């Protein structure tokens, strides 16, 4: 398989084009590390301004969507220790959270002194959605460039369940632990636009509704909630504009009591469904669902091309794939 000479995207990636030097169109549109540094500094200042505006207006300054993985764990550290924000930590339990991850969530929320809530949807509903996602596409083809259909399902639920909580509690910011490959800097601080989010909600809720019916309603916003524009928070992705060095991140997390789960693959430090979801995606589309994100990290100098290639060619963890199959009865 031919790969981009600079990043790790393969020739069968949707809409990819290579120039005569073998570089892809995504690498050719990257504006360079200098520009990225300027943008990061500008967004760091923008975030400080936003904090001045919203701090201490309510019970919490922001939510954090917290998987217990290394990126969102580090984001919790940044929010608490760098910016001193009052954080409500929200964890989505998809039924596949590893034992070590629960220990990590307890350690980090205690050591960084944050309140924490877990939302676990009725597993029979999740199971129906995951089983469906294994066998057929559910969402727009564009979503397949960024994640497996199973991952897109989980993230879709997380986005709207937690937005609903933020709106109901009048919390002005929602923080996310997206890695620099997942969150482009230009969308790292963004007030949520209800009209746009209604379109996004429909794109996820409708396919799920076809599978589980009205049982899906509690996880999404009502029309009345969409009508009240003033209560919509900002989405924030701090790791997009902070320095990101995986070794330093792991060192800091270790000091805070976080330990790497041994039972997950290299791309996910928290989810026991991830290996299976990746395998299904690779079998069907012949590229790794993390390829786009890892390509961006290679392009922007966050990781070397060699490390990136290792991450996308690592075989899935057989034991967790077996566990996922058994739990989903597939
Ligand atoms: Zn490239």
CSV table of C-alpha atoms and ligand atoms in Angstrom, one decimal:
chain,number,residue,atom,x,y,z
A,1,UNK,CA,0.0,0.0,0.0
A,2,UNK,CA,1.4,3.4,-1.0
A,3,UNK,CA,1.6,6.0,1.9
A,4,UNK,CA,2.1,9.7,1.9
A,5,UNK,CA,5.8,10.5,2.1
A,6,UNK,CA,5.3,13.0,5.0
A,7,UNK,CA,2.3,11.7,7.1
A,8,UNK,CA,0.8,8.2,7.3
A,9,UNK,CA,-2.3,8.4,5.1
A,10,UNK,CA,-2.7,5.5,2.7
A,11,UNK,CA,-3.6,5.8,-1.0
A,12,UNK,CA,-7.1,4.3,-0.3
A,13,UNK,CA,-8.0,7.1,2.2
A,14,UNK,CA,-11.1,8.9,0.9
A,15,UNK,CA,-10.4,11.8,-1.5
A,16,UNK,CA,-6.6,11.7,-1.0
A,17,UNK,CA,-4.4,13.0,-3.8
A,18,UNK,CA,-0.6,12.7,-4.0
A,19,UNK,CA,1.7,15.2,-5.7
A,20,UNK,CA,4.8,14.2,-7.7
A,21,UNK,CA,6.9,14.1,-4.5
A,22,UNK,CA,4.5,11.7,-2.9
A,23,UNK,CA,3.0,14.2,-0.5
A,24,UNK,CA,-0.7,14.2,0.2
A,25,UNK,CA,-3.2,17.1,-0.2
A,26,UNK,CA,-3.6,17.3,3.6
A,27,UNK,CA,0.2,17.8,4.1
A,28,UNK,CA,0.3,20.3,1.2
A,29,UNK,CA,-2.4,22.4,2.8
A,30,UNK,CA,-0.6,22.5,6.3
A,31,UNK,CA,0.7,26.0,6.8
A,32,UNK,CA,3.8,25.0,8.9
A,33,UNK,CA,4.9,24.8,12.5
A,34,UNK,CA,5.6,28.5,12.8
A,35,UNK,CA,2.1,29.5,11.9
A,36,UNK,CA,0.8,26.8,14.3
A,37,UNK,CA,2.8,28.3,17.2
A,38,UNK,CA,1.4,31.7,16.5
A,39,UNK,CA,-2.1,30.3,16.4
A,40,UNK,CA,-1.6,28.4,19.6
A,41,UNK,CA,-0.4,31.5,21.4
A,42,UNK,CA,-3.4,33.5,20.1
A,43,UNK,CA,-5.9,30.8,21.3
A,44,UNK,CA,-4.2,30.5,24.7
A,45,UNK,CA,-4.8,34.3,25.1
A,46,UNK,CA,-8.4,33.9,23.8
A,47,UNK,CA,-9.0,31.2,26.4
A,48,UNK,CA,-7.8,33.4,29.2
A,49,UNK,CA,-10.1,36.2,28.1
A,50,UNK,CA,-13.1,33.8,28.0
A,51,UNK,CA,-12.3,32.6,31.5
A,52,UNK,CA,-12.3,36.2,32.8
A,53,UNK,CA,-15.8,36.6,31.2
A,54,UNK,CA,-17.4,33.4,32.6
A,55,UNK,CA,-15.5,32.6,35.9
A,56,UNK,CA,-17.6,32.2,39.0
A,57,UNK,CA,-20.9,33.0,37.3
A,58,UNK,CA,-22.4,29.7,38.3
A,59,UNK,CA,-21.7,26.6,40.4
A,60,UNK,CA,-19.1,25.3,37.9
A,61,UNK,CA,-17.0,27.1,35.3
A,62,UNK,CA,-16.8,24.1,33.0
A,63,UNK,CA,-17.6,20.5,32.5
A,64,UNK,CA,-14.9,18.0,31.3
A,65,UNK,CA,-16.0,15.0,29.2
A,66,UNK,CA,-13.7,12.5,30.9
A,67,UNK,CA,-13.0,9.1,29.5
A,68,UNK,CA,-10.2,8.4,32.0
A,69,UNK,CA,-7.7,8.1,29.1
A,70,UNK,CA,-4.4,10.0,29.1
A,71,UNK,CA,-5.5,13.0,27.0
A,72,UNK,CA,-8.7,13.8,29.0
A,73,UNK,CA,-6.8,13.1,32.3
A,74,UNK,CA,-4.2,15.6,31.3
A,75,UNK,CA,-6.9,18.1,30.3
A,76,UNK,CA,-8.3,17.8,33.8
A,77,UNK,CA,-4.8,18.6,35.2
A,78,UNK,CA,-4.6,21.7,32.8
A,79,UNK,CA,-8.1,22.9,33.8
A,80,UNK,CA,-7.5,22.6,37.5
A,81,UNK,CA,-3.8,23.4,38.0
A,82,UNK,CA,-3.0,25.7,35.1
A,83,UNK,CA,-6.3,27.7,34.9
A,84,UNK,CA,-7.8,27.0,38.4
A,85,UNK,CA,-11.3,26.3,37.1
A,86,UNK,CA,-14.2,24.8,39.0
A,87,UNK,CA,-14.7,21.6,36.9
A,88,UNK,CA,-17.6,19.2,36.9
A,89,UNK,CA,-16.1,15.9,35.5
A,90,UNK,CA,-18.5,13.8,33.4
A,91,UNK,CA,-17.8,10.2,32.5
A,92,UNK,CA,-19.8,8.2,30.0
A,93,UNK,CA,-19.9,4.5,30.8
A,94,UNK,CA,-20.4,2.5,27.6
A,95,UNK,CA,-20.1,-0.8,29.4
A,96,UNK,CA,-16.5,-1.3,28.2
A,97,UNK,CA,-14.5,0.9,30.6
A,98,UNK,CA,-11.5,-1.0,32.0
A,99,UNK,CA,-11.0,-1.6,35.7
A,100,UNK,CA,-7.8,0.4,35.7
A,101,UNK,CA,-9.6,3.3,34.1
A,102,UNK,CA,-12.1,3.5,37.0
A,103,UNK,CA,-9.1,3.6,39.4
A,104,UNK,CA,-7.5,6.3,37.3
A,105,UNK,CA,-10.7,8.4,37.3
A,106,UNK,CA,-10.9,8.1,41.1
A,107,UNK,CA,-7.2,9.0,41.6
A,108,UNK,CA,-7.3,12.0,39.2
A,109,UNK,CA,-10.6,13.5,40.4
A,110,UNK,CA,-9.4,13.1,44.1
A,111,UNK,CA,-5.9,14.4,43.6
A,112,UNK,CA,-7.1,17.4,41.4
A,113,UNK,CA,-10.1,18.0,43.7
A,114,UNK,CA,-12.9,17.9,41.2
A,115,UNK,CA,-16.6,16.8,41.5
A,116,UNK,CA,-17.4,13.8,39.2
A,117,UNK,CA,-20.5,12.2,37.7
A,118,UNK,CA,-20.9,9.0,35.7
A,119,UNK,CA,-23.7,8.6,33.1
A,120,UNK,CA,-24.4,5.0,32.1
A,121,UNK,CA,-27.1,4.5,29.5
A,122,UNK,CA,-29.2,1.4,29.7
A,123,UNK,CA,-26.8,-1.2,28.3
A,124,UNK,CA,-29.5,-3.0,26.3
A,125,UNK,CA,-29.9,0.1,24.2
A,126,UNK,CA,-26.2,0.6,23.7
A,127,UNK,CA,-25.8,-3.1,22.8
A,128,UNK,CA,-28.5,-2.8,20.0
A,129,UNK,CA,-26.7,0.3,18.6
A,130,UNK,CA,-23.2,-1.3,18.7
A,131,UNK,CA,-24.4,-4.6,17.2
A,132,UNK,CA,-26.1,-2.7,14.3
A,133,UNK,CA,-22.9,-0.6,13.8
A,134,UNK,CA,-20.8,-3.7,13.4
A,135,UNK,CA,-22.8,-4.8,10.4
A,136,UNK,CA,-23.5,-1.6,8.4
A,137,UNK,CA,-22.8,2.1,8.1
A,138,UNK,CA,-25.1,4.3,10.1
A,139,UNK,CA,-23.9,7.9,9.5
A,140,UNK,CA,-22.6,10.0,6.7
A,141,UNK,CA,-19.6,8.6,4.7
A,142,UNK,CA,-17.5,11.6,5.9
A,143,UNK,CA,-17.6,10.3,9.5
A,144,UNK,CA,-15.8,7.1,8.4
A,145,UNK,CA,-12.7,9.2,7.6
A,146,UNK,CA,-12.3,10.1,11.3
A,147,UNK,CA,-13.6,7.2,13.4
A,148,UNK,CA,-15.2,3.8,13.3
A,149,UNK,CA,-19.0,3.7,13.3
A,150,UNK,CA,-19.0,2.3,16.9
A,151,UNK,CA,-16.7,5.2,18.1
A,152,UNK,CA,-18.9,7.8,16.3
A,153,UNK,CA,-22.0,6.3,18.1
A,154,UNK,CA,-20.4,6.6,21.5
A,155,UNK,CA,-19.0,10.1,20.8
A,156,UNK,CA,-22.4,11.2,19.5
A,157,UNK,CA,-24.2,10.1,22.7
A,158,UNK,CA,-21.4,11.7,24.8
A,159,UNK,CA,-21.7,15.1,23.0
A,160,UNK,CA,-25.5,15.4,23.5
A,161,UNK,CA,-25.9,13.8,26.9
A,162,UNK,CA,-23.2,16.1,28.3
A,163,UNK,CA,-24.4,19.2,26.5
A,164,UNK,CA,-27.8,18.5,28.0
A,165,UNK,CA,-26.3,18.4,31.5
A,166,UNK,CA,-24.2,21.6,30.9
A,167,UNK,CA,-27.4,23.4,29.7
A,168,UNK,CA,-29.5,22.2,32.6
A,169,UNK,CA,-26.8,23.2,35.1
A,170,UNK,CA,-26.1,26.5,33.3
A,171,UNK,CA,-22.4,25.7,32.9
A,172,UNK,CA,-20.7,28.1,30.5
A,173,UNK,CA,-17.9,26.0,29.1
A,174,UNK,CA,-17.5,22.3,28.1
A,175,UNK,CA,-14.0,21.1,27.9
A,176,UNK,CA,-12.8,18.1,25.8
A,177,UNK,CA,-9.6,16.1,25.9
A,178,UNK,CA,-9.2,15.9,22.1
A,179,UNK,CA,-5.6,15.4,21.1
A,180,UNK,CA,-4.0,17.9,18.7
A,181,UNK,CA,-4.8,15.5,15.9
A,182,UNK,CA,-8.5,15.4,16.7
A,183,UNK,CA,-9.2,19.1,17.4
A,184,UNK,CA,-8.1,21.6,14.8
A,185,UNK,CA,-6.9,24.8,16.5
A,186,UNK,CA,-9.4,27.0,14.8
A,187,UNK,CA,-12.3,25.1,16.4
A,188,UNK,CA,-10.7,24.8,19.8
A,189,UNK,CA,-12.7,27.6,21.4
A,190,UNK,CA,-16.2,27.8,19.9
A,191,UNK,CA,-19.6,28.9,21.2
A,192,UNK,CA,-22.0,26.2,20.3
A,193,UNK,CA,-24.4,27.3,17.6
A,194,UNK,CA,-27.9,25.7,18.3
A,195,UNK,CA,-28.9,25.6,14.6
A,196,UNK,CA,-25.7,23.8,13.6
A,197,UNK,CA,-25.9,21.5,16.5
A,198,UNK,CA,-29.5,20.6,15.7
A,199,UNK,CA,-28.3,19.4,12.3
A,200,UNK,CA,-25.5,17.4,14.0
A,201,UNK,CA,-28.0,15.9,16.4
A,202,UNK,CA,-30.4,14.8,13.7
A,203,UNK,CA,-27.6,13.1,11.8
A,204,UNK,CA,-26.9,10.9,14.9
A,205,UNK,CA,-30.3,10.7,16.6
A,206,UNK,CA,-32.3,9.6,13.5
A,207,UNK,CA,-30.2,6.5,12.6
A,208,UNK,CA,-30.2,5.5,16.3
A,209,UNK,CA,-33.9,6.1,16.6
A,210,UNK,CA,-34.5,3.7,13.7
A,211,UNK,CA,-32.8,1.0,15.8
A,212,UNK,CA,-34.1,1.6,19.3
A,213,UNK,CA,-37.2,3.9,18.8
A,214,UNK,CA,-38.2,6.5,21.3
A,215,UNK,CA,-35.9,5.1,23.9
A,216,UNK,CA,-33.2,7.3,22.3
A,217,UNK,CA,-35.0,10.6,23.3
A,218,UNK,CA,-33.6,11.1,26.8
A,219,UNK,CA,-30.0,11.3,25.4
A,220,UNK,CA,-30.7,14.3,23.1
A,221,UNK,CA,-31.8,17.9,23.4
A,222,UNK,CA,-35.5,18.8,23.1
A,223,UNK,CA,-36.8,21.4,20.6
A,224,UNK,CA,-37.4,23.7,23.6
A,225,UNK,CA,-33.8,23.4,24.6
A,226,UNK,CA,-32.6,24.3,21.1
A,227,UNK,CA,-34.8,27.4,21.2
A,228,UNK,CA,-32.9,29.0,24.1
A,229,UNK,CA,-29.7,30.2,22.5
A,230,UNK,CA,-28.4,32.1,25.5
A,231,UNK,CA,-27.8,28.9,27.6
A,232,UNK,CA,-25.5,27.2,25.1
A,233,UNK,CA,-21.9,26.8,26.3
A,234,UNK,CA,-18.6,27.1,24.6
A,235,UNK,CA,-16.7,24.0,23.5
A,236,UNK,CA,-13.1,24.1,24.5
A,237,UNK,CA,-10.2,21.8,23.5
A,238,UNK,CA,-7.2,23.0,25.6
A,239,UNK,CA,-4.8,20.4,24.2
A,240,UNK,CA,-5.1,22.0,20.8
A,241,UNK,CA,-3.4,25.2,22.0
A,242,UNK,CA,-1.2,23.8,24.9
A,243,UNK,CA,2.2,22.2,24.4
A,244,UNK,CA,1.6,18.5,23.7
A,245,UNK,CA,4.4,16.1,24.5
A,246,UNK,CA,3.3,12.5,25.2
A,247,UNK,CA,6.2,11.6,27.4
A,248,UNK,CA,5.8,14.7,29.6
A,249,UNK,CA,2.1,14.1,29.8
A,250,UNK,CA,2.6,10.5,31.0
A,251,UNK,CA,5.2,11.7,33.5
A,252,UNK,CA,2.8,14.3,35.0
A,253,UNK,CA,-0.1,11.8,35.0
A,254,UNK,CA,2.1,9.2,36.8
A,255,UNK,CA,2.7,11.8,39.6
A,256,UNK,CA,-1.0,12.2,39.9
A,257,UNK,CA,-1.7,8.5,40.4
A,258,UNK,CA,-2.7,7.6,36.8
A,259,UNK,CA,-1.5,4.1,35.6
A,260,UNK,CA,-1.6,2.8,32.1
A,261,UNK,CA,-4.2,0.1,31.6
A,262,UNK,CA,-2.5,-3.1,30.5
A,263,UNK,CA,-5.6,-4.6,28.8
A,264,UNK,CA,-6.1,-2.1,25.9
A,265,UNK,CA,-4.4,-1.4,22.6
A,266,UNK,CA,-1.9,1.4,22.0
A,267,UNK,CA,-4.4,3.9,20.5
A,268,UNK,CA,-6.8,3.8,23.5
A,269,UNK,CA,-5.9,3.9,27.1
A,270,UNK,CA,-9.4,3.4,28.4
A,271,UNK,CA,-11.9,1.5,26.2
A,272,UNK,CA,-12.3,-2.2,25.9
A,273,UNK,CA,-14.5,-1.9,22.8
A,274,UNK,CA,-11.9,0.1,20.8
A,275,UNK,CA,-9.8,-2.8,19.5
A,276,UNK,CA,-12.9,-4.6,18.2
A,277,UNK,CA,-14.3,-1.3,16.7
A,278,UNK,CA,-11.0,-0.7,14.9
A,279,UNK,CA,-10.8,-4.2,13.6
A,280,UNK,CA,-14.3,-4.0,12.0
A,281,UNK,CA,-13.3,-0.7,10.4
A,282,UNK,CA,-10.0,-2.0,9.0
A,283,UNK,CA,-11.7,-5.1,7.6
A,284,UNK,CA,-14.3,-3.1,5.9
A,285,UNK,CA,-12.4,0.0,4.6
A,286,UNK,CA,-8.8,-1.2,4.7
A,287,UNK,CA,-7.4,1.8,6.6
A,288,UNK,CA,-7.1,2.4,10.3
A,289,UNK,CA,-9.9,4.6,11.8
A,290,UNK,CA,-7.2,6.6,13.7
A,291,UNK,CA,-5.1,7.2,10.5
A,292,UNK,CA,-6.4,10.8,10.0
A,293,UNK,CA,-5.8,11.8,13.6
A,294,UNK,CA,-2.3,10.2,13.7
A,295,UNK,CA,-1.4,11.7,10.3
A,296,UNK,CA,-2.2,15.2,11.7
A,297,UNK,CA,0.0,14.6,14.7
A,298,UNK,CA,2.9,13.5,12.5
A,299,UNK,CA,2.3,16.5,10.2
A,300,UNK,CA,2.4,19.0,13.0
A,301,UNK,CA,5.4,17.4,14.7
A,302,UNK,CA,3.7,16.0,17.8
A,303,UNK,CA,4.9,12.5,16.9
A,304,UNK,CA,7.5,11.0,14.5
A,305,UNK,CA,6.3,9.3,11.3
A,306,UNK,CA,7.9,6.1,12.6
A,307,UNK,CA,5.8,6.3,15.8
A,308,UNK,CA,2.7,7.1,13.7
A,309,UNK,CA,3.2,4.1,11.5
A,310,UNK,CA,3.6,1.9,14.5
A,311,UNK,CA,0.3,3.1,16.0
A,312,UNK,CA,-1.7,2.4,12.8
A,313,UNK,CA,-0.1,-1.0,12.1
A,314,UNK,CA,-0.3,-2.4,15.7
A,315,UNK,CA,-2.6,-5.5,15.7
A,316,UNK,CA,-5.7,-5.3,17.9
A,317,UNK,CA,-5.6,-6.9,21.3
A,318,UNK,CA,-7.1,-10.4,20.9
A,319,UNK,CA,-8.3,-10.7,24.5
A,320,UNK,CA,-10.3,-7.4,24.4
A,321,UNK,CA,-11.7,-8.3,20.9
A,322,UNK,CA,-12.9,-11.6,22.3
A,323,UNK,CA,-14.3,-9.8,25.4
A,324,UNK,CA,-16.2,-7.3,23.1
A,325,UNK,CA,-17.6,-10.1,20.9
A,326,UNK,CA,-18.9,-12.0,23.9
A,327,UNK,CA,-20.4,-9.0,25.6
A,328,UNK,CA,-22.2,-7.9,22.4
A,329,UNK,CA,-23.0,-11.6,21.5
A,330,UNK,CA,-21.5,-11.4,18.0
B,1,LIG,ZN1,0.3,13.5,4.1
